[in-house]
């Protein structure tokens, strides 16, 4: 076994201040609180106000993760995002600069909703290889900036936010050590989740139309793939680690739809109380989804030190991935749910 491992040392998340409830959406679009709650489990989401972009939410989450780790410096920053501030350059160097982290290596990873797991695997591997002794891994997205204002399907689902983790070099036997990853992709289904325009392909073909800059998704096949890919990836990883599936204490899966979470839990044979859910309060926050759900679970005492935790993501690309760790003792600030109504009980 490798004598060096990346160990989770800090965790934090942030949500922008504008809360959009299902009723708010129903005033603008042909939808209802009843439809959105029943079909997705989502009751509200947060979006950025004008002037705030992905770098801004990433900085807020990054600062909270550094605080949680008691760290002022890291050797590396990896930002998972599919809504960078600009197509070029990457947003990570801007975030590193605004966090006062100095001239460290900083780059973006684009794997849509799997972005955080991919970024975690990248940073963990760089620590294990001795390229860095510590890293800040941020998942941040502001999908509200790329949604078609008239598309009730996507506007019901997506919210903005950022979540972050600090990793440090340690030993594989320590609690918090990242014990393994399972990552995959299937480019043959790239068109299921896409922003068609704005990239080199459309520009080189001269196809660009104004509406092509909006995010588009084929809900049904995405739903089916999300369940299969997350279940299979989780199963492959626990098998490789020699963990019986029932020994997993918490599954922190991508928060896309409560019915997807329930189906993945059922495929793995995990009872509902082991499946972490906070999507009722934040929606699908893309690369921020897993670290936001994990931060919430730790802050509310659902994930405790010693728990066997499985992280699992699925997203555009298609991409998927899982990561596993035994949870360490961390001090984590609760997520700022910005005056969420008291009656918002967790989805389960
Ligand atoms: N309000 C009311 N009706 C809506 C609606 C909304 N917000 N969004 C879609 N509908 C309508 C559709 O237009 C359709 O109407 P029709 O039957 O007249 O054509 C009907 O509801 C059923 O649509 P369908 O897409 O079949 O519903 P669904 O049960 O599959 O739910 C999703 C749609 C998007 C919620 C679901 O497919 C889903 O969650 N997919 C995965 C999305 C996801 O997780 N994406 C990110 C993955 S990383």
XYZ file of C-alpha atoms and ligand atoms in Angstrom:
396
model
C 0.000 0.000 0.000
C 1.193 3.538 -0.794
C 2.601 5.041 2.432
C 1.311 8.485 1.481
C -2.328 9.493 1.141
C -4.403 12.649 0.767
C -6.380 13.299 3.951
C -9.516 15.426 4.261
C -8.632 18.286 6.623
C -11.357 20.905 6.111
C -14.762 21.407 4.551
C -17.032 24.358 3.794
C -19.819 25.601 1.572
C -21.596 28.772 0.540
C -24.879 29.697 -1.128
C -25.621 32.992 -2.847
C -28.203 35.222 -1.129
C -31.134 35.143 -3.592
C -33.612 32.397 -2.635
C -36.042 31.194 -5.343
C -38.896 28.999 -4.113
C -41.038 26.737 -6.304
C -43.884 29.229 -5.868
C -41.591 32.006 -7.159
C -40.984 29.930 -10.319
C -44.694 29.153 -10.689
C -45.391 32.904 -10.873
C -43.154 33.125 -13.981
C -43.522 29.728 -15.671
C -46.158 27.068 -16.348
C -45.217 24.926 -13.337
C -46.255 24.361 -9.717
C -44.775 23.671 -6.302
C -46.659 20.364 -6.353
C -45.106 19.245 -9.706
C -41.547 20.222 -8.767
C -41.699 18.761 -5.246
C -43.235 15.469 -6.363
C -41.033 14.929 -9.445
C -37.726 16.167 -8.025
C -37.896 16.690 -4.222
C -36.621 20.259 -4.716
C -38.420 23.046 -2.827
C -36.083 26.000 -3.309
C -32.729 26.980 -4.773
C -30.361 29.954 -4.481
C -29.109 32.029 -7.395
C -26.443 34.688 -7.826
C -27.520 38.327 -7.997
C -26.179 40.471 -10.871
C -22.472 41.100 -10.367
C -21.693 37.797 -8.647
C -20.188 34.986 -10.746
C -18.586 31.584 -10.180
C -15.281 33.016 -8.892
C -17.169 34.913 -6.173
C -19.064 31.887 -4.819
C -15.891 29.756 -5.101
C -13.917 32.259 -2.992
C -16.587 32.190 -0.248
C -16.616 28.372 -0.064
C -12.825 28.158 -0.302
C -12.397 30.590 2.600
C -14.756 28.495 4.769
C -12.900 25.258 3.966
C -9.536 26.878 4.792
C -11.006 28.135 8.077
C -12.352 24.640 8.849
C -8.838 23.230 8.262
C -7.164 26.040 10.229
C -5.004 26.631 7.144
C -3.860 29.883 5.511
C -1.806 28.324 2.764
C -2.135 25.358 0.384
C 0.185 24.145 -2.401
C -2.478 23.654 -5.054
C -5.983 24.781 -6.036
C -8.276 22.686 -8.241
C -11.618 24.217 -9.183
C -14.378 22.027 -10.594
C -16.765 24.121 -12.676
C -18.705 24.128 -15.943
C -19.627 27.788 -15.598
C -16.193 29.450 -15.514
C -16.127 33.249 -15.365
C -14.716 33.195 -18.936
C -14.183 30.481 -21.591
C -10.493 31.435 -21.259
C -8.554 31.674 -18.960
C -9.498 29.197 -16.232
C -11.208 30.643 -13.140
C -8.976 28.852 -10.578
C -6.016 31.310 -10.726
C -8.430 34.224 -10.092
C -9.862 32.356 -7.075
C -6.381 31.543 -5.731
C -5.393 35.204 -6.059
C -8.519 36.465 -4.283
C -7.966 33.975 -1.448
C -4.400 35.311 -1.025
C -2.866 31.893 -1.722
C 0.141 33.246 -3.658
C 1.605 31.903 -6.917
C 0.413 28.300 -6.468
C -0.633 26.040 -9.360
C -4.363 26.527 -9.981
C -6.524 25.043 -12.728
C -10.107 24.143 -13.607
C -11.582 20.685 -14.078
C -14.735 20.428 -16.226
C -16.815 17.299 -15.614
C -20.180 19.007 -14.971
C -21.921 17.365 -11.974
C -19.071 14.839 -11.518
C -16.579 17.716 -11.374
C -15.962 17.600 -7.635
C -15.139 13.865 -7.615
C -12.803 14.320 -10.604
C -11.122 17.330 -8.923
C -10.772 15.430 -5.651
C -9.142 12.504 -7.500
C -6.777 14.908 -9.318
C -5.688 16.733 -6.144
C -5.448 13.493 -4.170
C -3.228 11.942 -6.847
C -0.945 14.998 -6.933
C -0.558 14.791 -3.153
C 0.080 11.045 -3.226
C 2.683 11.556 -5.983
C 4.472 14.186 -3.892
C 3.747 17.063 -6.311
C 1.904 18.940 -3.517
C 1.605 18.574 0.258
C -1.819 20.225 0.493
C -4.658 21.309 -1.787
C -7.877 23.276 -1.866
C -10.520 21.536 -3.996
C -13.572 23.646 -4.856
C -16.746 22.720 -6.707
C -18.544 25.889 -7.823
C -21.222 26.575 -10.415
C -23.690 29.301 -11.284
C -26.016 27.510 -13.697
C -28.639 30.242 -13.293
C -26.430 32.283 -15.651
C -26.741 29.729 -18.507
C -30.357 28.541 -18.169
C -33.043 29.456 -20.683
C -35.367 31.712 -18.633
C -38.337 30.043 -20.378
C -37.279 26.409 -19.775
C -39.356 25.199 -16.815
C -37.569 21.836 -16.670
C -34.051 23.147 -16.108
C -35.071 26.187 -14.054
C -36.941 23.913 -11.635
C -33.850 21.818 -11.024
C -30.691 23.898 -10.941
C -29.354 26.235 -8.256
C -26.053 28.064 -7.700
C -23.495 27.473 -4.961
C -20.013 26.298 -4.024
C -18.510 23.690 -1.726
C -14.858 23.083 -0.910
C -12.467 20.691 0.795
C -8.896 21.038 2.040
C -6.630 18.011 1.591
C -3.250 17.468 3.244
C -0.612 14.762 2.917
C -0.950 11.993 5.485
C -1.065 8.257 5.928
C -3.617 5.826 4.401
C -4.465 4.448 7.871
C -5.522 7.900 9.190
C -9.194 8.754 9.367
C -9.968 11.192 6.544
C -7.591 9.442 4.112
C -9.085 9.163 0.621
C -8.987 5.403 0.135
C -9.860 5.045 -3.518
C -11.654 6.360 -6.586
C -13.687 4.961 -9.454
C -13.971 7.299 -12.456
C -15.506 6.906 -15.898
C -17.018 8.563 -18.970
C -19.127 7.850 -22.058
C -18.736 10.448 -24.815
C -21.236 8.679 -27.071
C -24.021 10.246 -24.961
C -22.499 13.739 -24.826
C -25.627 15.293 -26.334
C -27.839 14.397 -23.330
C -26.450 17.310 -21.293
C -25.010 20.179 -23.295
C -24.550 23.861 -23.954
C -24.436 23.601 -27.751
C -22.951 26.994 -28.605
C -20.053 29.103 -27.395
C -17.359 26.504 -28.045
C -14.930 25.949 -30.906
C -17.130 23.400 -32.720
C -20.064 25.739 -33.313
C -17.800 28.682 -34.032
C -15.754 26.706 -36.577
C -18.956 25.547 -38.316
C -20.512 29.012 -38.152
C -23.617 27.578 -36.462
C -23.962 29.898 -33.506
C -27.487 31.105 -32.650
C -28.173 33.239 -29.567
C -30.222 30.450 -27.876
C -27.342 27.962 -28.251
C -25.644 29.502 -25.249
C -28.360 28.016 -23.015
C -27.991 24.740 -21.169
C -30.075 21.854 -22.575
C -30.833 18.457 -21.052
C -32.804 15.330 -22.021
C -34.355 14.566 -18.630
C -35.524 10.961 -19.031
C -32.322 9.303 -20.371
C -30.261 11.444 -17.983
C -32.352 10.121 -15.096
C -31.828 6.487 -16.165
C -28.074 6.931 -16.696
C -27.661 8.737 -13.370
C -29.124 5.802 -11.444
C -27.163 3.087 -13.270
C -23.842 4.896 -13.446
C -23.819 5.997 -9.785
C -24.899 2.552 -8.554
C -22.304 0.745 -10.677
C -19.478 3.141 -9.830
C -20.227 2.852 -6.088
C -20.376 -0.928 -6.299
C -17.059 -1.148 -8.175
C -15.327 1.035 -5.596
C -16.602 -0.717 -2.448
C -15.764 -4.088 -4.002
C -12.210 -2.929 -4.721
C -11.843 -1.623 -1.135
C -13.248 -4.839 0.321
C -16.086 -2.929 2.032
C -19.332 -4.895 2.247
C -21.973 -2.476 0.854
C -23.938 -2.648 4.123
C -20.859 -1.335 5.987
C -21.238 2.044 4.201
C -22.609 4.471 6.832
C -23.441 7.380 4.520
C -23.836 7.746 0.756
C -23.283 11.346 -0.336
C -24.402 11.206 -3.949
C -24.913 13.995 -6.465
C -28.092 15.871 -5.499
C -29.993 15.791 -8.809
C -33.406 14.419 -7.920
C -34.736 12.718 -4.765
C -36.076 9.873 -6.922
C -32.562 9.307 -8.344
C -31.114 9.250 -4.803
C -33.755 6.769 -3.627
C -33.163 4.523 -6.652
C -29.374 4.502 -6.134
C -29.879 3.789 -2.409
C -32.255 0.937 -3.287
C -29.839 -0.517 -5.895
C -27.096 -0.546 -3.248
C -29.432 -1.911 -0.568
C -28.895 1.146 1.656
C -31.797 2.391 3.812
C -32.976 6.002 3.302
C -31.310 7.247 6.509
C -27.894 6.356 5.038
C -28.545 8.435 1.895
C -27.697 12.091 2.519
C -30.082 14.630 0.957
C -30.164 18.421 1.069
C -31.439 19.025 -2.486
C -34.818 20.117 -1.094
C -33.080 23.303 0.083
C -30.514 23.910 -2.698
C -31.569 22.086 -5.875
C -28.957 20.617 -8.203
C -25.870 22.796 -7.700
C -23.774 20.849 -10.257
C -20.079 20.682 -9.156
C -20.995 22.151 -5.754
C -23.598 19.491 -5.060
C -21.523 16.798 -3.306
C -19.401 19.092 -1.094
C -22.527 21.114 -0.151
C -24.415 17.939 0.820
C -21.391 16.665 2.761
C -20.910 20.000 4.555
C -24.578 20.025 5.521
C -24.424 16.408 6.738
C -21.361 17.076 8.901
C -22.703 20.364 10.286
C -26.028 18.740 11.222
C -24.433 15.607 12.761
C -25.650 13.167 10.097
C -22.043 12.296 9.180
C -19.845 11.730 12.254
C -16.185 10.804 12.781
C -15.513 7.149 11.975
C -18.350 6.845 9.453
C -17.576 5.016 6.234
C -18.576 7.622 3.648
C -19.049 7.013 -0.048
C -19.144 10.042 -2.369
C -20.671 9.453 -5.774
C -21.323 11.716 -8.769
C -22.825 11.666 -12.242
C -23.010 14.370 -14.870
C -22.667 15.602 -18.422
C -20.038 14.077 -20.642
C -21.370 11.639 -19.639
C -19.111 11.335 -16.601
C -19.362 9.538 -13.287
C -17.215 8.754 -10.282
C -17.038 7.627 -6.674
C -14.652 8.214 -3.762
C -14.431 6.651 -0.318
C -13.102 7.649 3.077
C -13.504 6.978 6.762
C -14.691 10.313 8.109
C -12.349 12.438 10.252
C -13.197 14.839 13.078
C -13.729 18.248 11.422
C -15.160 21.547 12.606
C -17.591 22.687 9.915
C -19.735 25.827 9.685
C -23.446 25.236 8.872
C -24.502 26.262 5.360
C -26.058 29.724 5.129
C -29.573 28.757 4.046
C -30.535 32.458 4.086
C -33.721 32.412 6.104
C -35.095 29.151 4.745
C -38.551 28.611 6.190
C -38.560 26.602 9.426
C -40.953 24.040 7.971
C -38.317 22.883 5.434
C -37.504 19.481 6.911
C -34.751 17.464 5.217
C -35.968 15.318 2.275
C -35.293 12.236 4.434
N -43.368 21.869 -14.308
C -44.437 21.261 -14.860
N -44.326 20.367 -15.854
C -43.097 20.068 -16.288
C -41.939 20.661 -15.759
C -42.112 21.608 -14.723
N -41.066 22.218 -14.119
N -40.857 20.159 -16.386
C -41.311 19.290 -17.301
N -42.658 19.242 -17.242
C -43.582 18.435 -18.063
C -43.012 18.036 -19.386
O -43.128 19.096 -20.314
C -43.865 16.845 -19.741
O -45.079 17.301 -20.244
P -45.814 16.503 -21.431
O -46.125 15.154 -20.852
O -47.025 17.348 -21.702
O -44.838 16.441 -22.564
C -44.151 16.195 -18.379
O -43.857 17.204 -17.402
C -43.314 14.977 -18.115
O -41.965 15.267 -18.473
P -40.809 14.250 -18.251
O -39.515 14.856 -18.707
O -41.169 12.934 -18.834
O -40.888 14.142 -16.644
P -39.970 13.352 -15.670
O -40.794 12.643 -14.688
O -38.900 12.604 -16.397
O -39.258 14.520 -14.848
C -37.147 15.609 -14.757
C -38.435 15.449 -15.528
C -36.253 16.599 -15.513
C -37.446 16.120 -13.367
C -36.452 14.230 -14.658
O -36.392 13.639 -15.928
C -35.102 14.317 -14.089
O -34.926 14.649 -12.944
N -34.069 13.983 -14.893
C -32.732 14.047 -14.446
C -32.287 15.461 -14.464
C -30.961 15.634 -13.820
O -30.783 15.108 -12.763
N -30.068 16.342 -14.480
C -28.793 16.580 -14.007
C -28.043 15.324 -13.949
S -26.384 15.647 -13.637
